[in-house]
Amino acid sequence: MNTYLKDKSVRHLRAGRFLVTLASAALLLGACQRQEPMRLYGEAQGTYYSIQYYDPEQRNLQPQIDSLLQAFDHSASLWVDSSLLRRINAGQTDSLDDILQFLLQNSLHIMDYTNGAFDIRVGRLVQTWGFSFKQRSEPDSTTLAGLLHAAHSTISYDNRRLLRESPDTELDFNAIAQGYASDLVAQLLDRHGIHSYLVDIGGEVISRGLKPDGSPWKVGIERPAEDRYSEPVVQTAITLTDASVVTSGSYRKYYEKDGVRYSHTIDPTTGRPVQHSLLSVSVVENQCWLADAMCTAYMVMGLDSARSFIAAHPDGPGTSAVYFIYDSCGTLKEYGTKDFMNLVVKK
Ligand code: ADP
Ligand code: MG
C-alpha cells in the first residue's frame, strides 16, 4: 500500500512537472515566435565570424565569445606573433595547452586515417610557398628536399609536451583550428542554455536545434568563383540540424604565377601545392574540427582518390555526407553522397 501511494505520488509529481514543462514550452514558443535572433559579427583566426542565436532573454554574449576566440588565437593561431604555437614552432617551448593538446592529438589521428593527406607538419612548406604570413617563393629542389625532410620527421606528445624528431618540423593547424574554434563557441552557447543557433567562423558552420518557428537552419554552399574577387553565388543549400558543415575550396585562396593557379593546400607527399580538377569539398559531420580536417584531406586526395576513400570507409568519420564540386573540361560538375543529397533543400 505504501509502495502504491508512493508510486502514485511520484506519478502525480511527474505529471505535474510534465504539465509545467508543457506550459512553459508553450509560453516560450509564443515569446520566441516574435523574437529576432541575436546577430554577432567579428574577426578571429585571420577571418570573419558570424553568429546567430535565439535567446528568450536576448543576452549579448559577444564579450564572452570574443574572449574565447582571443584566447584561442593566442594559443593556436599562426597570425599572432606571440601565440603558443608560434613559440613552439620557434623552439621556445614544448608545452601544450588544452587547445593545442586537443588539436595535436586529433590531428595525429586524422593524419593516420587519411594516410597522410591531412598533415599538420606542413608548417614550413606553407610558409615557403607563401600562403601564411611570409613572402611567397617557389623553392628549388634542394630547399624542397630539406623542407620535405622536416615535414616527414616524426612528431608525438608525452605528458602535454610536444616531441619532435627534427627541430625544423613546424606545425600548422590552420586546416582544423577554425573548425575547432567553431566547436568551442558552440559549446559556450550550449553552456548558456541557448538551444537554437548558427555559428560560422570563416565558413566552418555549426547549427543547433530548430528556429523558434520550427524551421531548420539552412546553409548555402558557394559556387566556386572565377577568382577571389567574384561575388559569392550559392550553388546549393542544405538544411543543417545539430551538425556541422565545412567547405574547403581552391578558388579563393591561391596565387597565380605564369598563368598557373597554386592552391593553398599542400600535398604532403610532394611538398607542392595541389593541382587538380577538384574546386571545392563540403563535409557534414557532428564535430566541426573533424569536418574541417576531412575537407582538407579530400582536397589533397582529389576527386577520384577521395571517392575511393569514401567507398573504402563507409562507417568511418567524415565519409557519409560529402559533396564535391569539380571541373570537367571547363564545365562545373557536382557529386554528393546519398546522405549529403538528402540534406539539399529542394527548389
Ligand atoms: P580553408 O578552410 O581556408 O579552405 P583548409 O581548412 O583546407 O582551408 O586549410 C588550409 C590551410 O591548412 C592552409 O592554408 C595551410 O595553412 C594548411 N594546410 C595546407 N595543406 C595542408 C595539409 N595537407 N594538411 C593539413 N593542413 C594543410
Ligand atoms: Mg580544413
Coordinates of C-alpha atoms and ligand atoms in Angstrom, one line a residue:
M1 CA 0.0 0.0 0.0
N2 CA 2.7 2.3 1.0
T3 CA 4.5 1.5 -2.2
Y4 CA 1.4 2.1 -4.2
L5 CA 0.9 5.5 -2.6
K6 CA 4.5 6.4 -3.1
D7 CA 4.4 5.4 -6.7
K8 CA 1.1 7.3 -7.2
S9 CA 2.5 10.4 -5.7
V10 CA 5.6 10.2 -7.8
R11 CA 3.3 9.8 -10.9
H12 CA 1.4 12.9 -9.9
L13 CA 4.6 14.8 -9.4
R14 CA 5.9 13.7 -12.8
A15 CA 2.6 14.6 -14.4
G16 CA 2.7 17.9 -12.7
R17 CA 6.2 18.6 -13.9
F18 CA 5.3 17.5 -17.3
L19 CA 2.4 20.0 -17.5
V20 CA 4.6 22.8 -16.2
T21 CA 7.2 21.9 -18.8
L22 CA 4.5 21.9 -21.5
A23 CA 3.1 25.2 -20.3
S24 CA 6.4 26.9 -20.1
A25 CA 7.4 25.4 -23.5
A26 CA 4.2 26.9 -24.9
L27 CA 4.9 30.3 -23.3
L28 CA 8.5 30.2 -24.6
L29 CA 7.3 29.3 -28.0
G30 CA 4.9 32.2 -28.0
A31 CA 7.6 34.5 -26.9
C32 CA 10.2 33.1 -29.3
Q33 CA 7.9 33.3 -32.4
R34 CA 8.0 37.1 -32.2
Q35 CA 11.7 37.1 -31.4
E36 CA 14.5 38.2 -33.7
P37 CA 17.8 36.3 -33.5
M38 CA 20.8 37.9 -31.8
R39 CA 23.4 38.5 -34.6
L40 CA 27.1 38.9 -33.8
Y41 CA 29.9 39.7 -36.2
G42 CA 33.6 39.9 -35.6
E43 CA 37.1 38.7 -36.5
A44 CA 39.1 35.6 -35.4
Q45 CA 41.6 33.2 -36.8
G46 CA 42.5 35.6 -39.5
T47 CA 38.9 35.5 -40.8
Y48 CA 35.4 36.7 -40.0
Y49 CA 32.8 35.2 -37.7
S50 CA 29.1 35.4 -37.9
I51 CA 26.9 34.0 -35.1
Q52 CA 23.1 34.0 -34.8
Y53 CA 21.1 32.6 -31.9
Y54 CA 17.7 32.8 -30.3
D55 CA 17.7 33.6 -26.7
P56 CA 14.4 34.4 -24.9
E57 CA 16.5 36.6 -22.6
Q58 CA 18.2 38.4 -25.5
R59 CA 21.6 38.2 -23.8
N60 CA 24.5 39.7 -25.7
L61 CA 27.3 37.0 -25.4
Q62 CA 29.7 38.8 -27.7
P63 CA 32.2 39.7 -24.9
Q64 CA 32.4 36.0 -23.8
I65 CA 32.7 34.8 -27.4
D66 CA 35.4 37.4 -28.2
S67 CA 37.4 36.5 -25.2
L68 CA 37.2 32.8 -26.0
L69 CA 38.3 33.5 -29.6
Q70 CA 41.1 35.7 -28.5
A71 CA 42.4 33.0 -26.1
F72 CA 42.1 30.6 -29.0
D73 CA 44.2 32.8 -31.3
H74 CA 46.7 33.3 -28.5
S75 CA 47.1 29.5 -28.5
A76 CA 46.8 28.1 -32.0
S77 CA 47.0 31.0 -34.5
L78 CA 49.9 31.4 -36.8
W79 CA 48.9 35.0 -37.4
V80 CA 49.5 36.1 -33.8
D81 CA 53.3 36.6 -33.3
S82 CA 53.3 35.6 -29.6
S83 CA 50.9 32.7 -29.9
L84 CA 51.9 29.5 -28.1
L85 CA 52.0 27.7 -31.5
R86 CA 54.4 30.3 -32.9
R87 CA 56.6 29.9 -29.8
I88 CA 56.5 26.1 -30.1
N89 CA 57.5 26.3 -33.7
A90 CA 60.3 28.6 -32.9
G91 CA 61.6 26.1 -30.3
Q92 CA 61.0 28.4 -27.4
T93 CA 58.8 25.9 -25.5
D94 CA 57.4 22.4 -26.0
S95 CA 54.5 22.6 -23.5
L96 CA 51.0 22.2 -24.9
D97 CA 47.9 23.9 -23.5
D98 CA 44.4 22.3 -23.7
I99 CA 43.7 23.6 -27.2
L100 CA 47.0 22.5 -28.7
Q101 CA 46.8 19.2 -26.9
F102 CA 43.3 18.6 -28.4
L103 CA 44.4 19.7 -31.9
L104 CA 47.6 17.7 -31.9
Q105 CA 46.0 14.5 -30.6
N106 CA 43.2 14.6 -33.1
S107 CA 45.4 15.7 -36.0
L108 CA 47.7 12.8 -35.4
H109 CA 44.7 10.5 -35.6
I110 CA 43.4 12.1 -38.9
M111 CA 46.9 12.0 -40.4
D112 CA 46.9 8.3 -39.8
Y113 CA 43.3 7.8 -41.0
T114 CA 43.8 9.8 -44.3
N115 CA 47.2 8.2 -45.0
G116 CA 48.9 11.5 -44.6
A117 CA 46.7 13.6 -47.0
F118 CA 46.0 15.8 -44.0
D119 CA 49.3 16.6 -42.3
I120 CA 50.0 19.3 -39.8
R121 CA 53.7 19.1 -40.3
V122 CA 53.4 21.2 -43.5
G123 CA 54.2 24.4 -41.5
R124 CA 57.5 25.4 -43.3
L125 CA 56.2 24.3 -46.6
V126 CA 53.2 26.5 -46.3
Q127 CA 55.3 29.4 -45.3
T128 CA 57.7 28.8 -48.1
W129 CA 55.0 28.6 -50.8
G130 CA 53.7 31.8 -49.3
F131 CA 50.2 31.1 -48.0
S132 CA 50.8 32.1 -44.5
F133 CA 52.5 35.2 -43.1
K134 CA 55.7 35.3 -45.1
Q135 CA 56.6 36.2 -48.7
R136 CA 55.8 33.6 -51.3
S137 CA 58.6 31.9 -53.2
E138 CA 59.0 28.7 -55.2
P139 CA 61.6 26.5 -53.5
D140 CA 64.4 25.0 -55.6
S141 CA 64.8 21.2 -55.4
T142 CA 67.5 21.2 -52.6
T143 CA 65.3 23.5 -50.5
L144 CA 62.3 21.4 -51.2
A145 CA 64.1 18.2 -50.2
G146 CA 65.1 19.9 -46.8
L147 CA 61.5 21.1 -46.3
L148 CA 60.2 17.6 -47.0
H149 CA 62.6 16.0 -44.6
A150 CA 61.3 18.3 -41.8
A151 CA 57.7 17.6 -42.9
H152 CA 58.2 13.9 -42.7
S153 CA 60.0 13.7 -39.4
T154 CA 58.2 12.1 -36.5
I155 CA 56.1 14.1 -34.0
S156 CA 54.3 12.9 -31.0
Y157 CA 53.5 14.0 -27.5
D158 CA 54.0 12.9 -23.9
N159 CA 52.6 14.4 -20.8
R160 CA 51.4 17.5 -22.6
R161 CA 54.8 18.1 -24.3
L162 CA 55.4 18.1 -28.0
L163 CA 58.1 15.7 -29.0
R164 CA 59.9 16.5 -32.4
E165 CA 62.4 14.3 -34.1
S166 CA 63.6 17.4 -36.0
P167 CA 63.5 20.9 -34.6
D168 CA 62.8 22.1 -38.2
T169 CA 59.3 20.5 -38.1
E170 CA 56.8 23.3 -37.7
L171 CA 53.1 22.7 -37.1
D172 CA 50.3 24.3 -38.9
F173 CA 46.8 23.7 -37.5
N174 CA 45.0 26.1 -40.0
A175 CA 43.1 23.2 -41.6
I176 CA 41.5 22.1 -38.4
A177 CA 41.7 25.1 -36.0
Q178 CA 38.8 27.2 -37.4
G179 CA 36.5 24.1 -37.1
Y180 CA 37.6 23.6 -33.5
A181 CA 37.1 27.2 -32.7
S182 CA 33.5 26.9 -34.0
D183 CA 33.0 23.8 -31.8
L184 CA 34.2 25.8 -28.7
V185 CA 31.9 28.7 -29.5
A186 CA 29.0 26.2 -29.9
Q187 CA 29.9 24.7 -26.5
L188 CA 29.9 28.2 -25.0
L189 CA 26.4 28.8 -26.3
D190 CA 25.3 25.4 -25.0
R191 CA 26.6 26.2 -21.6
H192 CA 24.5 29.4 -21.6
G193 CA 21.4 27.3 -22.4
I194 CA 21.0 28.5 -26.0
H195 CA 19.2 25.8 -27.9
S196 CA 18.9 27.4 -31.4
Y197 CA 22.0 28.9 -33.1
L198 CA 24.1 29.0 -36.2
V199 CA 27.9 29.6 -35.7
D200 CA 30.0 30.4 -38.7
I201 CA 33.8 31.0 -38.4
G202 CA 35.2 31.6 -41.8
G203 CA 32.9 29.1 -43.4
E204 CA 33.1 26.4 -40.7
V205 CA 29.5 26.2 -39.7
I206 CA 27.6 24.6 -36.8
S207 CA 23.9 24.6 -36.2
R208 CA 21.9 23.6 -33.1
G209 CA 18.2 23.0 -32.9
L210 CA 15.4 24.5 -34.9
K211 CA 14.4 28.1 -35.1
P212 CA 11.5 29.2 -32.8
D213 CA 9.0 28.9 -35.7
G214 CA 10.1 25.2 -36.1
S215 CA 12.0 25.7 -39.3
P216 CA 15.5 24.3 -39.7
W217 CA 18.7 26.4 -40.2
K218 CA 19.8 26.5 -43.8
V219 CA 23.3 26.9 -45.1
G220 CA 24.3 27.8 -48.6
I221 CA 27.3 26.2 -50.3
E222 CA 29.1 28.6 -52.5
R223 CA 29.7 28.0 -56.2
P224 CA 33.4 28.0 -56.9
A225 CA 34.1 31.5 -58.2
E226 CA 36.2 32.6 -61.2
D227 CA 38.6 34.4 -58.8
R228 CA 38.9 35.6 -55.3
Y229 CA 37.2 38.9 -56.2
S230 CA 34.0 37.4 -57.5
E231 CA 30.7 37.9 -55.7
P232 CA 29.7 34.7 -53.9
V233 CA 26.9 32.8 -55.6
V234 CA 25.1 29.9 -53.9
Q235 CA 25.5 26.6 -55.7
T236 CA 23.3 24.6 -53.4
A237 CA 21.7 24.9 -49.9
I238 CA 21.3 22.3 -47.2
T239 CA 19.3 22.1 -44.0
L240 CA 21.6 21.6 -41.0
T241 CA 20.3 20.5 -37.7
D242 CA 22.6 19.6 -34.8
A243 CA 25.6 19.2 -37.1
S244 CA 28.5 21.0 -38.8
V245 CA 29.3 21.7 -42.4
V246 CA 32.7 22.8 -43.7
T247 CA 33.7 23.8 -47.2
S248 CA 37.2 24.0 -48.4
G249 CA 37.9 25.4 -51.8
S250 CA 40.9 26.1 -54.0
Y251 CA 39.2 29.1 -55.7
R252 CA 39.5 31.9 -53.1
K253 CA 42.9 31.3 -51.5
Y254 CA 45.6 30.7 -54.2
Y255 CA 48.2 32.6 -56.0
E256 CA 48.9 32.8 -59.7
K257 CA 52.2 32.6 -61.4
D258 CA 52.8 32.3 -65.2
G259 CA 49.1 31.6 -65.7
V260 CA 49.2 28.7 -63.2
R261 CA 47.0 28.8 -60.1
Y262 CA 48.6 27.3 -56.9
S263 CA 46.2 26.2 -54.2
H264 CA 46.9 27.0 -50.6
T265 CA 46.6 23.2 -49.8
I266 CA 49.9 21.3 -49.9
D267 CA 50.3 17.7 -50.9
P268 CA 52.4 16.4 -48.0
T269 CA 53.9 13.7 -50.3
T270 CA 55.4 16.0 -52.9
G271 CA 55.6 19.2 -50.8
R272 CA 53.9 21.1 -53.6
P273 CA 50.5 22.9 -53.7
V274 CA 47.8 20.5 -55.0
Q275 CA 46.7 21.0 -58.6
H276 CA 43.7 19.1 -59.8
S277 CA 40.1 19.4 -61.0
L278 CA 38.6 19.5 -57.5
L279 CA 37.3 23.0 -56.8
S280 CA 35.6 22.5 -53.5
V281 CA 34.6 19.9 -50.9
S282 CA 32.0 20.1 -48.3
V283 CA 31.7 17.7 -45.4
V284 CA 28.9 17.4 -42.8
E285 CA 29.8 15.8 -39.5
N286 CA 28.9 16.0 -35.8
Q287 CA 32.1 17.8 -34.9
C288 CA 33.3 20.8 -36.8
W289 CA 37.0 20.1 -36.4
L290 CA 36.5 16.8 -38.0
A291 CA 34.6 18.2 -41.0
D292 CA 37.3 20.8 -41.4
A293 CA 40.2 18.3 -41.3
M294 CA 38.4 15.9 -43.7
C295 CA 37.7 18.7 -46.2
T296 CA 41.4 19.4 -46.4
A297 CA 42.3 15.7 -46.7
Y298 CA 39.8 15.4 -49.6
M299 CA 41.3 18.5 -51.3
V300 CA 44.7 16.8 -51.2
M301 CA 43.4 13.4 -52.5
G302 CA 41.5 14.8 -55.4
L303 CA 38.1 13.6 -56.6
D304 CA 38.9 10.0 -57.6
S305 CA 41.0 9.1 -54.6
A306 CA 38.6 10.9 -52.3
R307 CA 35.7 8.9 -53.7
S308 CA 37.7 5.6 -53.4
F309 CA 38.5 6.6 -49.8
I310 CA 34.8 7.2 -49.0
A311 CA 33.9 3.8 -50.6
A312 CA 36.6 2.1 -48.5
H313 CA 35.5 3.7 -45.2
P314 CA 31.7 3.5 -45.2
D315 CA 31.4 3.8 -41.5
G316 CA 34.5 6.0 -40.9
P317 CA 34.4 9.6 -39.8
G318 CA 33.8 12.3 -42.4
T319 CA 32.6 9.9 -45.2
S320 CA 28.8 9.8 -45.0
A321 CA 27.8 13.3 -46.1
V322 CA 30.3 14.7 -48.6
Y323 CA 29.8 17.0 -51.6
F324 CA 32.4 17.8 -54.4
I325 CA 32.3 20.5 -57.0
Y326 CA 34.9 19.9 -59.7
D327 CA 35.9 21.0 -63.2
S328 CA 35.3 18.6 -66.1
C329 CA 36.7 20.0 -69.3
G330 CA 35.7 23.6 -68.4
T331 CA 32.2 22.6 -67.1
L332 CA 31.3 22.7 -63.4
K333 CA 30.1 19.4 -62.1
E334 CA 29.0 18.2 -58.7
Y335 CA 28.8 14.9 -56.9
G336 CA 27.3 14.4 -53.5
T337 CA 26.9 11.2 -51.4
K338 CA 23.4 10.0 -50.6
D339 CA 23.4 11.4 -47.1
F340 CA 24.6 14.7 -48.3
M341 CA 22.0 14.9 -51.1
N342 CA 19.2 14.1 -48.6
L343 CA 20.1 17.4 -46.8
V344 CA 19.8 19.5 -50.0
V345 CA 16.9 22.0 -49.9
K346 CA 14.5 21.2 -52.8
K347 CA 14.0 24.2 -55.1
Ligands
ADP1 P1 40.1 26.8 -46.0 O1 39.1 26.5 -44.9 O2 40.7 28.1 -45.9 O3 39.7 26.4 -47.4 P2 41.6 24.5 -45.1 O4 40.8 24.1 -43.9 O5 41.7 23.5 -46.2 O6 41.3 25.9 -45.7 O7 43.1 24.7 -44.6 C1 44.1 25.2 -45.4 C2 45.3 25.6 -44.6 O8 45.8 24.4 -43.9 C3 46.4 26.1 -45.5 O9 46.4 27.5 -45.6 C4 47.6 25.6 -44.6 O10 47.9 26.5 -43.6 C5 47.2 24.3 -44.0 N1 47.5 23.1 -44.9 C6 47.9 23.1 -46.2 N2 48.0 21.9 -46.6 C7 47.7 21.1 -45.6 C8 47.6 19.6 -45.5 N3 47.8 18.8 -46.5 N4 47.2 19.2 -44.3 C9 46.9 20.0 -43.2 N5 47.0 21.3 -43.3 C10 47.3 21.9 -44.5
MG2 MG 40.2 22.3 -43.3

